[in-house]
Amino acid sequence: MPITLKHLTLAVSCLAGSLMLQPAAAATPAEQDILRLHTGLPKKSMDSLFSYTVEWRQDEQQAYHVTGLSFLNAEKYFDEDGRDRVTKKIITSLKDGMIQLDPKLRGINLTQTNDLPQLKIANKAGYSLTYVMFRDYTNQALSFDLQDKSFSADGVKLAIDLVYAADVEYLEKFTAHKSQTASQGTIEIQIDQQTPVHIKTDGKTTAELEKELAQAVVQASLSSSALVPHIVNKDTRNNKPFDGSEVQLLNLAAKRISIEVTDPSLGVLMKFKFQDENATVKVAEPRFMMGVFAVAIALVLGYFGFRSRKKPL
């Protein structure tokens, strides 16, 4: 049977249609990016802020972020299961923040394993973590790890930003003056099982304390630029613009970092920046495939036009 224009057009249409309907593969596997927080107990006998922001990106597409905000009081979390309940509370706060997102765009899982005081943040398939920022004004002891990988091996960068608690807890109608120095206490940082670094805070500014930490902590450096962007939240109690300096660990060859700030006038922002790369197999856009289809049809028509001109009259 001779091949006609109708046959060729139908074949090209089927080919183009099948290419356009190819599904996009979720190239990033689930739990490629994991960050675990081991919680402590709040030390302030008043409602103090603990919040955290998680951002993730859909493969080759838009990034989304959500913030969970909790108020913790030492008088409510002091018994044996206090740390477990702290973990449950902060997990619930972020899940509440995700309600506004379409379920298909919620690219992370939040879990607490066996009621342990441990929060696990992990990406879902087809998504990847870009950064996580924790803001602690409760003076609890915190530890962070990637479950079984070192920060440097996984390409995760860290930053420690010391801030004044009054910058978020300050209420102008009750207090006439905000202190611009620490009061009294210590900052302890431990990397893996190394000897902890202790810094006294007495009467020092956050800039002075960060400079001391950068000199005392191995692999640390002082930076005048923020590792992750400042996120503006509608709740002003959660807003803390970058103050001009922070301690950064951009290539930390360790699996765990722990920090405890005992000075009630200070808070700490812990920042974790993941590699924002997606090795996905790109699928051609439908408008591109329509262009391919149009070119194919034009070639077919040109072929038959050429043949018709060659036929003898």
Coordinates of C-alpha atoms in Angstrom, one line a residue:
M1 CA 0.0 0.0 0.0
P2 CA 1.5 3.4 -1.0
I3 CA 2.3 5.8 1.8
T4 CA 0.0 8.8 1.6
L5 CA 0.0 12.3 3.1
K6 CA -2.7 11.1 5.6
H7 CA -0.5 8.2 6.8
L8 CA 2.6 10.3 7.3
T9 CA 0.6 13.1 9.1
L10 CA -1.0 10.5 11.5
A11 CA 2.4 8.9 12.3
V12 CA 4.0 12.3 13.1
S13 CA 1.0 13.3 15.2
C14 CA 1.2 10.0 17.2
L15 CA 5.0 10.5 17.8
A16 CA 4.7 14.1 18.9
G17 CA 1.8 13.2 21.2
S18 CA 3.6 10.4 22.8
L19 CA 6.6 12.7 23.5
M20 CA 4.5 15.4 24.9
L21 CA 2.8 13.0 27.3
Q22 CA 6.1 11.6 28.8
P23 CA 5.9 12.0 32.6
A24 CA 8.6 13.9 34.4
A25 CA 10.6 11.6 36.6
A26 CA 11.2 12.5 40.3
A27 CA 15.0 12.5 40.1
T28 CA 15.7 13.5 43.7
P29 CA 15.2 10.4 45.9
A30 CA 13.4 10.7 49.2
E31 CA 15.6 11.4 52.2
Q32 CA 18.5 12.5 50.2
D33 CA 18.6 15.6 52.5
I34 CA 18.1 14.9 56.2
L35 CA 18.6 17.2 59.2
R36 CA 17.9 16.1 62.8
L37 CA 17.5 18.3 65.8
H38 CA 17.9 16.9 69.3
T39 CA 15.9 19.1 71.6
G40 CA 16.6 20.1 75.2
L41 CA 14.5 21.8 77.9
P42 CA 13.7 25.5 78.0
K43 CA 15.4 27.3 80.9
K44 CA 13.4 30.5 81.1
S45 CA 10.4 30.6 83.4
M46 CA 8.4 32.6 81.0
D47 CA 7.0 32.1 77.5
S48 CA 10.0 32.3 75.2
L49 CA 10.2 31.9 71.4
F50 CA 11.4 28.9 69.5
S51 CA 10.8 29.0 65.7
Y52 CA 12.3 27.5 62.6
T53 CA 11.9 28.0 58.9
V54 CA 12.4 25.2 56.3
E55 CA 12.7 25.8 52.6
W56 CA 12.6 23.1 49.9
R57 CA 12.6 23.1 46.1
Q58 CA 10.5 21.0 43.7
D59 CA 12.9 19.6 41.2
E60 CA 13.8 22.2 38.6
Q61 CA 10.9 24.3 39.8
Q62 CA 9.8 26.8 42.5
A63 CA 11.0 26.9 46.1
Y64 CA 8.6 26.9 49.0
H65 CA 9.2 27.7 52.7
V66 CA 7.2 27.5 55.8
T67 CA 7.8 28.6 59.5
G68 CA 6.7 27.0 62.7
L69 CA 6.5 29.1 65.8
S70 CA 6.2 28.0 69.4
F71 CA 6.4 29.5 72.9
L72 CA 8.1 27.3 75.5
N73 CA 8.1 27.8 79.3
A74 CA 10.4 26.0 81.7
E75 CA 7.7 25.7 84.3
K76 CA 5.7 23.6 81.8
Y77 CA 8.5 21.4 80.6
F78 CA 10.6 20.1 83.5
D79 CA 9.6 16.5 84.1
E80 CA 11.1 13.3 82.5
D81 CA 9.1 13.5 79.3
G82 CA 9.6 17.3 79.0
R83 CA 12.0 17.0 76.0
D84 CA 9.7 14.6 74.2
R85 CA 6.8 17.1 74.6
V86 CA 9.0 20.0 73.4
T87 CA 9.7 18.0 70.2
K88 CA 6.1 17.2 69.6
K89 CA 5.1 20.9 70.1
I90 CA 7.7 22.2 67.6
I91 CA 6.8 19.5 65.0
T92 CA 3.1 20.5 65.3
S93 CA 3.9 24.2 64.9
L94 CA 5.5 23.5 61.4
K95 CA 2.8 21.2 60.3
D96 CA 0.3 23.9 61.2
G97 CA 2.3 26.3 59.0
M98 CA 2.1 23.9 56.0
I99 CA -1.7 23.8 56.1
Q100 CA -1.8 26.8 53.7
L101 CA 0.2 24.8 51.0
D102 CA -1.4 22.5 48.5
P103 CA -0.6 18.9 49.8
K104 CA 1.2 18.2 46.5
L105 CA 3.7 20.9 47.3
R106 CA 4.5 19.8 50.8
G107 CA 8.0 18.5 49.9
I108 CA 9.2 17.5 53.4
N109 CA 8.4 15.0 56.1
L110 CA 8.6 15.8 59.8
T111 CA 9.0 12.8 62.2
Q112 CA 9.8 12.0 65.8
T113 CA 11.2 8.5 66.2
N114 CA 9.8 6.4 69.0
D115 CA 8.9 9.4 71.1
L116 CA 12.5 10.4 71.4
P117 CA 13.4 14.1 71.8
Q118 CA 14.5 14.2 68.2
L119 CA 13.0 16.0 65.2
K120 CA 13.9 14.7 61.7
I121 CA 13.4 16.8 58.7
A122 CA 13.7 15.0 55.3
N123 CA 12.8 15.7 51.7
K124 CA 10.2 13.8 49.8
A125 CA 10.9 12.3 46.4
G126 CA 11.1 15.0 43.7
Y127 CA 12.1 17.7 46.2
S128 CA 15.3 18.8 47.9
L129 CA 16.0 20.9 51.0
T130 CA 17.6 24.3 50.4
Y131 CA 18.0 25.6 53.9
V132 CA 16.8 25.3 57.5
M133 CA 17.0 28.1 60.1
F134 CA 16.3 27.6 63.8
R135 CA 15.7 30.6 66.2
D136 CA 16.1 29.7 69.8
Y137 CA 15.4 32.2 72.6
T138 CA 14.6 29.5 75.2
N139 CA 18.2 28.7 76.2
Q140 CA 17.8 25.0 75.6
A141 CA 20.7 22.7 74.7
L142 CA 20.5 21.8 71.1
S143 CA 22.3 19.3 68.9
F144 CA 22.2 18.8 65.1
D145 CA 23.3 16.1 62.7
L146 CA 22.6 14.7 59.2
Q147 CA 21.8 11.3 60.6
D148 CA 24.8 9.4 59.2
K149 CA 26.8 11.9 57.1
S150 CA 29.3 14.6 57.8
F151 CA 28.4 18.2 57.0
S152 CA 31.3 18.7 54.6
A153 CA 30.7 15.4 52.8
D154 CA 27.1 16.3 52.2
G155 CA 27.9 19.9 51.2
V156 CA 25.9 21.4 54.0
K157 CA 27.1 24.8 55.3
L158 CA 26.4 26.1 58.8
A159 CA 26.2 29.5 60.5
I160 CA 25.8 30.5 64.1
D161 CA 24.3 34.0 64.7
L162 CA 24.1 35.3 68.2
V163 CA 21.3 37.8 68.8
Y164 CA 19.7 39.7 71.7
A165 CA 16.6 38.2 73.0
A166 CA 15.1 41.6 73.6
D167 CA 15.1 42.2 69.9
V168 CA 12.2 39.8 69.5
E169 CA 10.8 39.8 73.1
Y170 CA 11.0 43.5 73.7
L171 CA 7.6 45.3 74.2
E172 CA 8.0 49.0 74.1
K173 CA 5.1 49.8 76.5
F174 CA 6.7 47.7 79.3
T175 CA 10.4 48.5 78.8
A176 CA 12.0 51.8 78.1
H177 CA 15.5 50.5 77.2
K178 CA 16.9 47.6 75.3
S179 CA 20.2 46.3 76.5
Q180 CA 22.9 46.2 73.7
T181 CA 25.2 43.8 75.6
A182 CA 24.8 40.3 77.1
S183 CA 24.1 39.9 80.8
Q184 CA 25.8 36.9 82.4
G185 CA 26.2 33.3 81.3
T186 CA 28.1 31.1 78.9
I187 CA 28.1 29.8 75.4
E188 CA 29.1 26.2 74.9
I189 CA 29.8 24.6 71.5
Q190 CA 30.9 21.0 70.9
I191 CA 31.7 19.4 67.6
D192 CA 31.4 15.6 67.6
Q193 CA 33.3 14.3 70.7
Q194 CA 35.9 17.1 70.7
T195 CA 36.5 19.2 73.8
P196 CA 33.7 21.7 74.1
V197 CA 34.5 25.4 73.6
H198 CA 33.3 27.7 76.4
I199 CA 32.9 31.4 76.1
K200 CA 31.8 33.8 78.9
T201 CA 29.2 36.3 77.8
D202 CA 29.4 38.8 80.7
G203 CA 28.8 42.3 79.4
K204 CA 29.9 41.6 75.8
T205 CA 28.2 42.5 72.6
T206 CA 27.0 39.8 70.2
A207 CA 29.7 41.0 67.7
E208 CA 32.4 40.5 70.3
L209 CA 31.1 37.1 71.2
E210 CA 31.0 36.0 67.6
K211 CA 34.5 37.1 67.1
E212 CA 35.6 35.0 70.1
L213 CA 33.8 32.0 68.8
A214 CA 35.2 32.3 65.3
Q215 CA 38.7 32.3 66.9
A216 CA 38.0 29.4 69.3
V217 CA 36.0 27.0 67.1
V218 CA 38.1 24.9 64.7
Q219 CA 37.1 25.5 61.0
A220 CA 35.0 28.5 61.9
S221 CA 35.3 32.0 60.4
L222 CA 33.6 35.4 60.9
S223 CA 31.4 36.6 58.1
S224 CA 29.7 39.9 57.4
S225 CA 27.2 38.4 55.0
A226 CA 24.3 36.1 56.0
L227 CA 24.5 32.4 54.9
V228 CA 20.7 32.3 54.2
P229 CA 18.3 35.1 53.5
H230 CA 16.3 36.9 56.2
I231 CA 12.7 35.8 56.0
V232 CA 10.1 38.4 57.0
N233 CA 7.2 36.9 59.0
K234 CA 3.9 38.6 59.7
D235 CA 4.4 37.9 63.4
T236 CA 6.9 40.6 64.5
R237 CA 8.0 38.4 67.4
N238 CA 9.7 36.2 64.9
N239 CA 11.5 39.0 62.9
K240 CA 15.2 39.4 63.4
P241 CA 17.1 41.2 60.5
F242 CA 20.7 40.2 60.0
D243 CA 22.9 42.3 62.3
G244 CA 26.0 42.3 60.2
S245 CA 28.0 39.3 61.5
E246 CA 27.8 35.6 62.1
V247 CA 30.1 32.6 62.6
Q248 CA 30.2 30.3 59.6
L249 CA 31.4 26.8 59.2
L250 CA 31.4 26.2 55.4
N251 CA 33.3 22.9 55.3
L252 CA 32.7 21.3 58.7
A253 CA 34.3 17.8 58.7
A254 CA 32.1 16.5 61.5
K255 CA 28.8 14.7 61.9
R256 CA 27.3 16.6 64.9
I257 CA 27.3 20.1 66.4
S258 CA 25.9 21.0 69.8
I259 CA 25.3 24.4 71.3
E260 CA 23.9 25.7 74.6
V261 CA 23.5 29.4 75.5
T262 CA 22.8 30.0 79.2
D263 CA 22.7 33.8 79.1
P264 CA 18.9 34.8 79.3
S265 CA 19.6 38.0 77.4
L266 CA 20.8 36.1 74.3
G267 CA 19.3 33.9 71.6
V268 CA 20.9 32.0 68.8
L269 CA 20.0 31.4 65.2
M270 CA 21.4 28.2 63.7
K271 CA 21.4 28.1 59.9
F272 CA 21.9 25.1 57.6
K273 CA 22.3 25.6 53.9
F274 CA 22.0 22.6 51.6
Q275 CA 23.2 22.2 48.0
D276 CA 20.4 23.7 45.9
E277 CA 21.0 21.5 42.9
N278 CA 18.7 19.1 41.1
A279 CA 20.2 16.5 38.8
T280 CA 16.9 15.9 37.0
V281 CA 16.3 14.7 33.5
K282 CA 14.7 17.6 31.7
V283 CA 11.5 17.0 29.8
A284 CA 10.9 19.2 26.8
E285 CA 8.2 21.8 27.3
P286 CA 4.9 21.2 25.4
R287 CA 5.3 24.3 23.4
F288 CA 8.7 23.0 22.3
M289 CA 7.1 19.7 21.2
M290 CA 4.4 21.6 19.3
G291 CA 7.2 23.3 17.4
V292 CA 8.7 19.9 16.6
F293 CA 5.4 18.7 15.4
A294 CA 4.9 21.8 13.2
V295 CA 8.3 21.3 11.6
A296 CA 7.6 17.6 10.9
I297 CA 4.3 18.5 9.2
A298 CA 6.0 21.2 7.1
L299 CA 8.6 18.6 6.0
V300 CA 5.9 16.1 5.0
L301 CA 4.0 18.7 3.1
G302 CA 7.2 19.9 1.4
Y303 CA 8.0 16.3 0.4
F304 CA 4.7 15.7 -1.2
G305 CA 4.7 19.1 -2.9
F306 CA 8.1 18.3 -4.3
R307 CA 6.9 14.9 -5.6
S308 CA 3.8 16.4 -7.2
R309 CA 6.0 18.9 -9.1
K310 CA 8.1 16.0 -10.5
K311 CA 5.1 14.1 -11.8
P312 CA 4.8 14.4 -15.7
L313 CA 1.8 16.2 -16.9

